[in-house]
CSV table of N, CA and C in Angstrom, one decimal:
chain,number,residue,atom,x,y,z
A,1,MET,N,0.9,-1.1,0.0
A,1,MET,CA,0.0,0.0,0.0
A,1,MET,C,0.8,1.3,0.0
A,2,LYS,N,0.7,2.1,-0.9
A,2,LYS,CA,1.5,3.4,-1.0
A,2,LYS,C,0.9,4.4,-0.1
A,3,ARG,N,1.8,5.0,0.7
A,3,ARG,CA,1.3,6.0,1.6
A,3,ARG,C,1.4,7.5,0.9
A,4,PRO,N,0.4,8.3,1.4
A,4,PRO,CA,0.4,9.7,0.7
A,4,PRO,C,1.7,10.5,1.2
A,5,ILE,N,2.2,11.2,0.2
A,5,ILE,CA,3.3,12.0,0.5
A,5,ILE,C,2.9,13.4,1.2
A,6,HIS,N,3.5,13.6,2.3
A,6,HIS,CA,3.3,14.8,3.1
A,6,HIS,C,4.2,15.9,2.5
A,7,HIS,N,3.7,16.7,1.7
A,7,HIS,CA,4.5,17.8,1.0
A,7,HIS,C,5.3,18.6,1.9
A,8,ALA,N,4.7,19.0,3.1
A,8,ALA,CA,5.5,19.9,4.0
A,8,ALA,C,6.7,19.0,4.7
A,9,LEU,N,6.5,17.8,4.9
A,9,LEU,CA,7.6,16.9,5.4
A,9,LEU,C,8.7,16.9,4.4
A,10,VAL,N,8.3,16.5,3.1
A,10,VAL,CA,9.4,16.4,2.1
A,10,VAL,C,10.0,17.9,2.0
A,11,ARG,N,9.4,18.9,1.9
A,11,ARG,CA,10.0,20.2,1.8
A,11,ARG,C,10.9,20.5,3.0
A,12,ASP,N,10.6,20.1,4.2
A,12,ASP,CA,11.4,20.3,5.3
A,12,ASP,C,12.7,19.5,5.3
A,13,ILE,N,12.5,18.2,4.9
A,13,ILE,CA,13.8,17.3,4.8
A,13,ILE,C,14.7,17.9,3.7
A,14,LEU,N,14.2,18.3,2.6
A,14,LEU,CA,15.0,18.8,1.6
A,14,LEU,C,15.7,20.2,1.9
A,15,SER,N,14.9,21.0,2.6
A,15,SER,CA,15.5,22.3,3.0
A,15,SER,C,16.6,22.0,4.1
A,16,TYR,N,16.5,21.0,4.9
A,16,TYR,CA,17.5,20.7,5.9
A,16,TYR,C,18.8,20.1,5.2
A,17,LEU,N,18.6,19.3,4.2
A,17,LEU,CA,19.7,18.7,3.5
A,17,LEU,C,20.5,19.9,2.7
A,18,HIS,N,19.8,21.0,2.3
A,18,HIS,CA,20.6,22.0,1.7
A,18,HIS,C,21.1,23.0,2.6
A,19,ALA,N,20.9,22.9,3.9
A,19,ALA,CA,21.4,24.0,4.9
A,19,ALA,C,22.9,23.8,5.1
A,20,PRO,N,23.7,24.8,4.9
A,20,PRO,CA,25.1,24.7,5.0
A,20,PRO,C,25.6,24.6,6.4
A,21,GLU,N,24.9,25.0,7.4
A,21,GLU,CA,25.4,25.0,8.8
A,21,GLU,C,25.5,23.6,9.5
A,22,ARG,N,24.9,22.6,8.8
A,22,ARG,CA,24.9,21.3,9.4
A,22,ARG,C,26.2,20.5,9.2
A,23,LEU,N,27.1,21.0,8.3
A,23,LEU,CA,28.3,20.2,7.9
A,23,LEU,C,29.3,20.1,9.0
A,24,ALA,N,29.4,21.1,9.9
A,24,ALA,CA,30.5,21.0,10.9
A,24,ALA,C,30.2,20.2,12.1
A,25,LEU,N,29.2,19.4,12.1
A,25,LEU,CA,28.8,18.6,13.3
A,25,LEU,C,29.3,17.2,13.2
A,26,SER,N,29.3,16.5,14.3
A,26,SER,CA,29.8,15.1,14.3
A,26,SER,C,28.7,14.2,13.8
A,27,LYS,N,28.9,12.9,13.6
A,27,LYS,CA,27.9,12.1,13.1
A,27,LYS,C,26.6,12.0,14.0
A,28,GLY,N,26.8,11.8,15.3
A,28,GLY,CA,25.7,11.7,16.1
A,28,GLY,C,24.9,13.0,16.3
A,29,GLU,N,25.7,14.1,16.3
A,29,GLU,CA,25.1,15.4,16.3
A,29,GLU,C,24.2,15.7,15.1
A,30,ARG,N,24.7,15.3,14.0
A,30,ARG,CA,24.0,15.5,12.7
A,30,ARG,C,22.6,14.8,12.7
A,31,LEU,N,22.6,13.7,13.2
A,31,LEU,CA,21.2,12.9,13.3
A,31,LEU,C,20.3,13.6,14.4
A,32,THR,N,20.9,13.9,15.5
A,32,THR,CA,20.1,14.5,16.5
A,32,THR,C,19.6,15.9,16.1
A,33,ARG,N,20.4,16.7,15.4
A,33,ARG,CA,20.0,18.0,14.9
A,33,ARG,C,18.8,17.8,13.9
A,34,PHE,N,19.0,16.8,13.0
A,34,PHE,CA,18.1,16.5,12.0
A,34,PHE,C,16.6,16.1,12.5
A,35,VAL,N,16.7,15.2,13.5
A,35,VAL,CA,15.4,14.9,14.3
A,35,VAL,C,14.9,16.1,15.0
A,36,ASP,N,15.7,16.8,15.6
A,36,ASP,CA,15.2,18.0,16.3
A,36,ASP,C,14.6,19.0,15.4
A,37,PHE,N,15.2,19.2,14.2
A,37,PHE,CA,14.7,20.0,13.2
A,37,PHE,C,13.3,19.7,12.8
A,38,LEU,N,13.2,18.4,12.5
A,38,LEU,CA,11.9,17.8,12.0
A,38,LEU,C,10.9,18.0,13.1
A,39,SER,N,11.2,17.7,14.4
A,39,SER,CA,10.3,17.8,15.4
A,39,SER,C,9.8,19.2,15.8
A,40,GLU,N,10.6,20.2,15.4
A,40,GLU,CA,10.2,21.6,15.5
A,40,GLU,C,9.0,21.9,14.6
A,41,HIS,N,9.0,21.2,13.4
A,41,HIS,CA,8.1,21.6,12.4
A,41,HIS,C,6.9,20.6,12.3
A,42,HIS,N,7.1,19.4,12.9
A,42,HIS,CA,6.1,18.3,12.8
A,42,HIS,C,5.9,17.7,14.2
A,43,ARG,N,4.7,18.0,14.7
A,43,ARG,CA,4.5,17.6,16.2
A,43,ARG,C,4.5,16.1,16.4
A,44,ILE,N,4.2,15.3,15.3
A,44,ILE,CA,4.2,13.8,15.5
A,44,ILE,C,5.6,13.4,15.7
A,45,ILE,N,6.6,13.9,15.2
A,45,ILE,CA,8.0,13.5,15.3
A,45,ILE,C,8.4,13.6,16.8
A,46,VAL,N,7.8,14.7,17.5
A,46,VAL,CA,8.2,14.8,18.9
A,46,VAL,C,7.8,13.6,19.7
A,47,CYS,N,6.8,13.0,19.4
A,47,CYS,CA,6.3,11.7,20.0
A,47,CYS,C,7.2,10.5,19.7
A,48,ARG,N,7.9,10.6,18.6
A,48,ARG,CA,8.6,9.4,18.2
A,48,ARG,C,10.1,9.7,17.9
A,49,LYS,N,10.7,10.7,18.7
A,49,LYS,CA,12.1,11.0,18.5
A,49,LYS,C,13.0,9.8,18.6
A,50,GLN,N,12.8,9.0,19.6
A,50,GLN,CA,13.7,7.8,19.9
A,50,GLN,C,13.7,6.9,18.7
A,51,GLU,N,12.5,6.6,18.2
A,51,GLU,CA,12.3,5.7,17.1
A,51,GLU,C,12.9,6.3,15.8
A,52,CYS,N,12.8,7.7,15.6
A,52,CYS,CA,13.4,8.3,14.5
A,52,CYS,C,14.9,8.2,14.6
A,53,ARG,N,15.6,8.4,15.8
A,53,ARG,CA,17.1,8.4,15.8
A,53,ARG,C,17.5,6.9,15.5
A,54,LYS,N,16.7,5.9,16.0
A,54,LYS,CA,17.1,4.6,15.8
A,54,LYS,C,17.0,4.2,14.3
A,55,ARG,N,15.9,4.4,13.7
A,55,ARG,CA,15.7,4.1,12.3
A,55,ARG,C,16.4,4.9,11.3
A,56,LEU,N,16.7,6.1,11.5
A,56,LEU,CA,17.4,7.0,10.6
A,56,LEU,C,18.9,6.9,10.7
A,57,ARG,N,19.4,5.9,11.5
A,57,ARG,CA,21.0,5.9,11.6
A,57,ARG,C,21.5,5.5,10.3
A,58,ARG,N,20.8,4.6,9.6
A,58,ARG,CA,21.4,4.1,8.3
A,58,ARG,C,21.4,5.2,7.2
A,59,PHE,N,20.9,6.4,7.5
A,59,PHE,CA,20.9,7.5,6.5
A,59,PHE,C,21.9,8.5,6.9
A,60,GLU,N,22.7,8.3,7.8
A,60,GLU,CA,23.8,9.3,8.2
A,60,GLU,C,24.6,9.7,7.1
A,61,HIS,N,24.9,8.9,6.1
A,61,HIS,CA,25.7,9.2,4.9
A,61,HIS,C,25.1,10.4,4.1
A,62,ILE,N,23.7,10.4,4.1
A,62,ILE,CA,23.0,11.5,3.4
A,62,ILE,C,23.2,12.8,4.2
A,63,LEU,N,23.1,12.6,5.5
A,63,LEU,CA,23.2,13.9,6.3
A,63,LEU,C,24.6,14.5,6.3
A,64,GLU,N,25.6,13.7,6.0
A,64,GLU,CA,26.9,14.3,6.0
A,64,GLU,C,27.4,14.8,4.5
A,65,MET,N,26.6,14.6,3.6
A,65,MET,CA,26.9,15.1,2.2
A,65,MET,C,26.9,16.6,2.3
A,66,ALA,N,27.8,17.3,1.5
A,66,ALA,CA,27.9,18.7,1.4
A,66,ALA,C,26.6,19.2,0.7
A,67,CYS,N,26.3,18.6,-0.4
A,67,CYS,CA,25.2,18.9,-1.2
A,67,CYS,C,24.6,17.7,-1.8
A,68,PRO,N,23.4,17.4,-1.6
A,68,PRO,CA,22.8,16.2,-2.2
A,68,PRO,C,22.9,16.1,-3.7
A,69,THR,N,23.4,15.1,-4.3
A,69,THR,CA,23.6,14.9,-5.6
A,69,THR,C,22.5,14.0,-6.3
A,70,PRO,N,22.3,14.1,-7.6
A,70,PRO,CA,21.3,13.3,-8.2
A,70,PRO,C,21.4,11.8,-8.0
A,71,ASN,N,22.6,11.4,-7.9
A,71,ASN,CA,22.8,9.8,-7.8
A,71,ASN,C,22.4,9.4,-6.3
A,72,LYS,N,22.2,10.4,-5.4
A,72,LYS,CA,21.9,10.0,-4.1
A,72,LYS,C,20.3,10.2,-3.9
A,73,ALA,N,19.6,10.4,-5.0
A,73,ALA,CA,18.1,10.7,-5.0
A,73,ALA,C,17.4,9.5,-4.4
A,74,ARG,N,17.9,8.3,-4.8
A,74,ARG,CA,17.2,7.2,-4.3
A,74,ARG,C,17.3,7.0,-2.8
A,75,ASP,N,18.5,7.3,-2.3
A,75,ASP,CA,18.7,7.3,-0.8
A,75,ASP,C,17.8,8.3,-0.1
A,76,ILE,N,17.7,9.5,-0.8
A,76,ILE,CA,16.9,10.7,-0.2
A,76,ILE,C,15.5,10.2,-0.2
A,77,GLY,N,15.1,9.6,-1.3
A,77,GLY,CA,13.7,9.0,-1.4
A,77,GLY,C,13.4,8.0,-0.2
A,78,LYS,N,14.4,7.2,0.0
A,78,LYS,CA,14.2,6.1,1.1
A,78,LYS,C,14.2,6.8,2.5
A,79,LEU,N,15.0,7.9,2.6
A,79,LEU,CA,14.9,8.6,3.8
A,79,LEU,C,13.5,9.2,4.1
A,80,ILE,N,13.0,9.8,3.0
A,80,ILE,CA,11.6,10.5,3.1
A,80,ILE,C,10.6,9.4,3.4
A,81,THR,N,10.7,8.3,2.7
A,81,THR,CA,9.7,7.3,3.0
A,81,THR,C,9.8,6.7,4.4
A,82,THR,N,11.0,6.6,4.9
A,82,THR,CA,11.1,6.1,6.3
A,82,THR,C,10.6,7.1,7.3
A,83,VAL,N,10.7,8.4,7.1
A,83,VAL,CA,10.2,9.4,7.9
A,83,VAL,C,8.7,9.4,7.9
A,84,GLU,N,8.2,9.2,6.7
A,84,GLU,CA,6.7,9.2,6.4
A,84,GLU,C,6.1,7.9,7.2
A,85,GLU,N,6.8,6.8,7.1
A,85,GLU,CA,6.3,5.6,7.8
A,85,GLU,C,6.2,5.8,9.3
A,86,ILE,N,7.3,6.5,9.9
A,86,ILE,CA,7.3,6.7,11.3
A,86,ILE,C,6.2,7.6,11.7
A,87,CYS,N,5.9,8.7,10.8
A,87,CYS,CA,4.8,9.6,11.1
A,87,CYS,C,3.4,9.1,10.9
A,88,THR,N,3.2,8.0,10.1
A,88,THR,CA,1.9,7.6,9.9
A,88,THR,C,1.6,6.3,10.6
A,89,ARG,N,2.5,5.7,11.2
A,89,ARG,CA,2.4,4.4,11.9
A,89,ARG,C,1.4,4.5,13.1
A,90,PRO,N,0.4,3.7,13.3
A,90,PRO,CA,-0.6,3.8,14.4
A,90,PRO,C,0.1,3.8,15.7
A,91,PHE,N,-0.6,4.4,16.7
A,91,PHE,CA,-0.2,4.4,18.1
A,91,PHE,C,-0.8,3.2,18.9
A,92,THR,N,0.0,2.6,19.8
A,92,THR,CA,-0.5,1.7,20.7
A,92,THR,C,-1.0,2.6,21.9
A,93,PRO,N,-1.8,1.9,22.8
A,93,PRO,CA,-2.3,2.7,23.9
A,93,PRO,C,-1.2,3.4,24.8
A,94,ALA,N,-0.1,2.7,25.1
A,94,ALA,CA,1.0,3.3,25.8
A,94,ALA,C,1.6,4.5,25.1
A,95,THR,N,1.8,4.4,23.8
A,95,THR,CA,2.5,5.5,23.0
A,95,THR,C,1.4,6.6,22.9
A,96,LEU,N,0.2,6.3,22.8
A,96,LEU,CA,-0.9,7.3,22.7
A,96,LEU,C,-0.9,8.2,24.0
A,97,GLN,N,-0.9,7.4,25.1
A,97,GLN,CA,-1.0,8.1,26.4
A,97,GLN,C,0.3,9.0,26.6
A,98,ASP,N,1.5,8.5,26.3
A,98,ASP,CA,2.7,9.3,26.3
A,98,ASP,C,2.7,10.6,25.4
A,99,ALA,N,2.2,10.4,24.2
A,99,ALA,CA,2.1,11.4,23.3
A,99,ALA,C,1.1,12.6,23.7
A,100,LEU,N,0.0,12.3,24.2
A,100,LEU,CA,-1.0,13.2,24.5
A,100,LEU,C,-0.9,13.6,26.0
A,101,GLY,N,-0.2,12.8,26.8
A,101,GLY,CA,-0.2,13.2,28.2
A,101,GLY,C,-1.4,12.9,29.0
A,102,VAL,N,-2.1,11.8,28.7
A,102,VAL,CA,-3.2,11.4,29.3
A,102,VAL,C,-3.1,10.1,30.1
A,103,SER,N,-3.9,9.9,31.0
A,103,SER,CA,-3.8,8.7,31.9
A,103,SER,C,-4.5,7.6,31.2
A,104,SER,N,-4.3,6.3,31.7
A,104,SER,CA,-4.9,5.1,31.0
A,104,SER,C,-6.4,5.2,31.3
A,105,ARG,N,-6.9,5.7,32.4
A,105,ARG,CA,-8.2,5.8,32.6
A,105,ARG,C,-9.0,6.7,31.7
A,106,GLU,N,-8.3,7.9,31.4
A,106,GLU,CA,-8.9,8.9,30.5
A,106,GLU,C,-8.9,8.3,29.1
A,107,ARG,N,-7.9,7.6,28.7
A,107,ARG,CA,-7.9,6.9,27.4
A,107,ARG,C,-9.0,5.8,27.3
A,108,ILE,N,-9.2,5.1,28.3
A,108,ILE,CA,-10.2,4.0,28.3
A,108,ILE,C,-11.5,4.7,28.2
A,109,ARG,N,-11.8,5.7,29.0
A,109,ARG,CA,-13.1,6.3,29.1
A,109,ARG,C,-13.4,7.0,27.8
A,110,TRP,N,-12.5,7.7,27.2
A,110,TRP,CA,-12.7,8.4,25.9
A,110,TRP,C,-12.9,7.4,24.8
A,111,THR,N,-12.2,6.3,24.9
A,111,THR,CA,-12.5,5.2,23.8
A,111,THR,C,-13.8,4.7,23.9
A,112,ARG,N,-14.2,4.4,25.2
A,112,ARG,CA,-15.6,3.9,25.4
A,112,ARG,C,-16.6,4.8,25.1
A,113,ASP,N,-16.4,6.1,25.3
A,113,ASP,CA,-17.4,7.3,24.9
A,113,ASP,C,-17.4,7.5,23.4
A,114,GLY,N,-16.4,6.9,22.7
A,114,GLY,CA,-16.3,7.2,21.2
A,114,GLY,C,-15.6,8.4,20.8
A,115,LYS,N,-14.9,9.1,21.8
A,115,LYS,CA,-14.1,10.3,21.5
A,115,LYS,C,-12.8,9.9,20.9
A,116,LEU,N,-12.2,8.8,21.3
A,116,LEU,CA,-11.0,8.3,20.7
A,116,LEU,C,-11.4,7.0,20.0
A,117,ARG,N,-11.2,6.9,18.7
A,117,ARG,CA,-11.6,5.9,17.9
A,117,ARG,C,-10.5,4.9,17.6
A,118,PRO,N,-10.4,3.7,18.0
A,118,PRO,CA,-9.3,2.8,17.5
A,118,PRO,C,-9.6,2.5,16.0
A,119,ILE,N,-8.5,2.4,15.3
A,119,ILE,CA,-8.5,2.1,13.8
A,119,ILE,C,-8.4,0.6,13.6
A,120,GLY,N,-8.0,-0.2,14.6
A,120,GLY,CA,-7.9,-1.6,14.5
A,120,GLY,C,-7.2,-2.2,15.7
A,121,THR,N,-6.9,-3.4,15.7
A,121,THR,CA,-6.2,-4.0,16.8
A,121,THR,C,-4.9,-4.9,16.3
A,122,LYS,N,-4.1,-5.1,17.3
A,122,LYS,CA,-3.0,-5.9,17.0
A,122,LYS,C,-2.9,-7.1,18.0
A,123,MET,N,-2.8,-8.2,17.5
A,123,MET,CA,-2.7,-9.5,18.3
A,123,MET,C,-1.4,-9.7,18.9
A,124,ILE,N,-1.2,-9.9,20.2
A,124,ILE,CA,0.1,-10.1,20.7
A,124,ILE,C,0.1,-11.5,21.5
A,125,LYS,N,1.1,-12.3,21.1
A,125,LYS,CA,1.2,-13.6,21.6
A,125,LYS,C,2.5,-13.6,22.6
A,126,ASP,N,2.1,-13.3,23.9
A,126,ASP,CA,3.1,-13.3,25.0
A,126,ASP,C,2.4,-14.0,26.2
A,127,ARG,N,2.8,-15.2,26.5
A,127,ARG,CA,2.2,-16.0,27.6
A,127,ARG,C,0.7,-15.9,27.4
A,128,GLY,N,0.3,-16.3,26.3
A,128,GLY,CA,-1.2,-16.2,26.0
A,128,GLY,C,-1.4,-15.3,24.8
A,129,ARG,N,-2.6,-14.9,24.7
A,129,ARG,CA,-3.0,-14.0,23.5
A,129,ARG,C,-3.7,-12.9,24.1
A,130,PHE,N,-3.5,-11.7,23.6
A,130,PHE,CA,-4.3,-10.6,24.0
A,130,PHE,C,-4.2,-9.5,22.8
A,131,SER,N,-5.2,-8.6,22.8
A,131,SER,CA,-5.1,-7.6,21.6
A,131,SER,C,-4.9,-6.2,22.1
A,132,LEU,N,-4.3,-5.4,21.4
A,132,LEU,CA,-4.1,-4.0,21.7
A,132,LEU,C,-4.8,-3.1,20.7
A,133,ALA,N,-5.5,-2.1,21.1
A,133,ALA,CA,-6.2,-1.2,20.2
A,133,ALA,C,-5.1,-0.4,19.6
A,134,LEU,N,-5.3,0.1,18.3
A,134,LEU,CA,-4.4,0.9,17.6
A,134,LEU,C,-5.1,2.2,17.3
A,135,TYR,N,-4.5,3.4,17.4
A,135,TYR,CA,-5.0,4.7,17.2
A,135,TYR,C,-4.4,5.3,16.0
A,136,SER,N,-5.1,6.0,15.2
A,136,SER,CA,-4.7,6.7,14.0
A,136,SER,C,-3.6,7.8,14.4
A,137,ALA,N,-2.6,8.0,13.7
A,137,ALA,CA,-1.6,9.0,13.9
A,137,ALA,C,-2.2,10.3,13.5
A,138,GLU,N,-3.1,10.4,12.5
A,138,GLU,CA,-3.7,11.7,12.1
A,138,GLU,C,-4.6,12.2,13.3
A,139,ASP,N,-5.3,11.3,14.0
A,139,ASP,CA,-6.0,11.7,15.2
A,139,ASP,C,-5.2,12.3,16.3
A,140,VAL,N,-4.0,11.6,16.5
A,140,VAL,CA,-3.1,12.1,17.5
A,140,VAL,C,-2.6,13.5,17.1
A,141,VAL,N,-2.2,13.7,15.8
A,141,VAL,CA,-1.8,15.0,15.4
A,141,VAL,C,-2.8,16.1,15.5
A,142,ARG,N,-4.1,15.7,15.3
A,142,ARG,CA,-5.2,16.6,15.4
A,142,ARG,C,-5.3,17.0,16.9
A,143,LEU,N,-5.2,16.1,17.7
A,143,LEU,CA,-5.3,16.4,19.2
A,143,LEU,C,-4.1,17.2,19.7
A,144,LEU,N,-2.9,16.9,19.2
A,144,LEU,CA,-1.7,17.7,19.6
A,144,LEU,C,-1.8,19.1,19.1
A,145,MET,N,-2.4,19.3,18.0
A,145,MET,CA,-2.6,20.7,17.4
A,145,MET,C,-3.6,21.5,18.0
A,146,ALA,N,-4.6,20.8,18.7
A,146,ALA,CA,-5.7,21.4,19.4
A,146,ALA,C,-5.8,20.9,20.8
A,147,PRO,N,-5.0,21.3,21.7
A,147,PRO,CA,-5.1,20.8,23.1
A,147,PRO,C,-6.3,21.1,23.8
A,148,GLU,N,-7.1,22.2,23.3
A,148,GLU,CA,-8.4,22.5,23.8
A,148,GLU,C,-9.5,21.4,23.7
A,149,ILE,N,-9.3,20.5,22.8
A,149,ILE,CA,-10.1,19.4,22.7
A,149,ILE,C,-10.0,18.5,23.9
A,150,LEU,N,-8.8,18.2,24.2
A,150,LEU,CA,-8.4,17.4,25.4
A,150,LEU,C,-9.0,18.0,26.6
A,151,ALA,N,-8.8,19.4,26.8
A,151,ALA,CA,-9.2,20.1,27.9
A,151,ALA,C,-10.7,20.1,28.0
A,152,SER,N,-11.4,20.1,26.9
A,152,SER,CA,-12.9,20.0,26.9
A,152,SER,C,-13.4,18.6,27.3
A,153,TRP,N,-12.7,17.6,26.8
A,153,TRP,CA,-13.1,16.2,27.3
A,153,TRP,C,-12.8,16.1,28.7
A,154,ARG,N,-11.7,16.7,29.3
A,154,ARG,CA,-11.5,16.5,30.7
A,154,ARG,C,-12.5,17.3,31.6
A,155,ALA,N,-13.0,18.4,31.0
A,155,ALA,CA,-13.8,19.3,31.8
A,155,ALA,C,-15.3,18.7,32.0
A,156,ARG,N,-15.6,18.0,31.0
A,156,ARG,CA,-17.0,17.4,31.1
A,156,ARG,C,-17.1,16.4,32.2
A,157,PRO,N,-18.2,16.5,33.0
A,157,PRO,CA,-18.4,15.5,34.1
A,157,PRO,C,-18.6,14.1,33.6
A,158,VAL,N,-18.1,13.2,34.3
A,158,VAL,CA,-18.3,11.8,34.1
A,158,VAL,C,-19.7,11.4,34.3
A,159,SER,N,-20.3,10.8,33.4
A,159,SER,CA,-21.7,10.3,33.6
A,159,SER,C,-21.6,9.1,34.5
A,160,CYS,N,-22.6,9.0,35.3
A,160,CYS,CA,-22.7,7.8,36.2
A,160,CYS,C,-23.2,6.7,35.5
A,161,ARG,N,-22.7,5.5,35.7
A,161,ARG,CA,-23.1,4.3,35.1
A,161,ARG,C,-24.2,3.7,35.8
A,162,PRO,N,-25.2,3.2,35.1
A,162,PRO,CA,-26.4,2.5,35.8
A,162,PRO,C,-26.0,1.2,36.4
């Protein structure tokens, strides 16, 4: 399945690769600065900085180039695709809670009330079987961009169960 290209993400990656001030950094600093740069412009990266650093290590050769060349276009394309995959991957309950700064009780209540909608489940086989709900990355971005939504969900009184 082909994922949609996020034009702003592609533009930011290419603008970073053409920035001259990144060249004087060490290998680890280049990757950290790149992830920090993306997280300043894309809130979803903030939630997944550790994963970005881990998965983007194999692209350090691109970050150290003085100027991206046409023969490196395939590698740059793979870098963009990897960042897009990280940005669009569904959230598990734990990562959703960390990203939004909500408690497990709030997540469960909002899911039960239909405010947070799971997009699917993932079966885990670990000393038995259990399933995890998966939440859309787009929904998480929407909630990160509008924290007043979470505040309004918290402000509403909890209805009593019969």
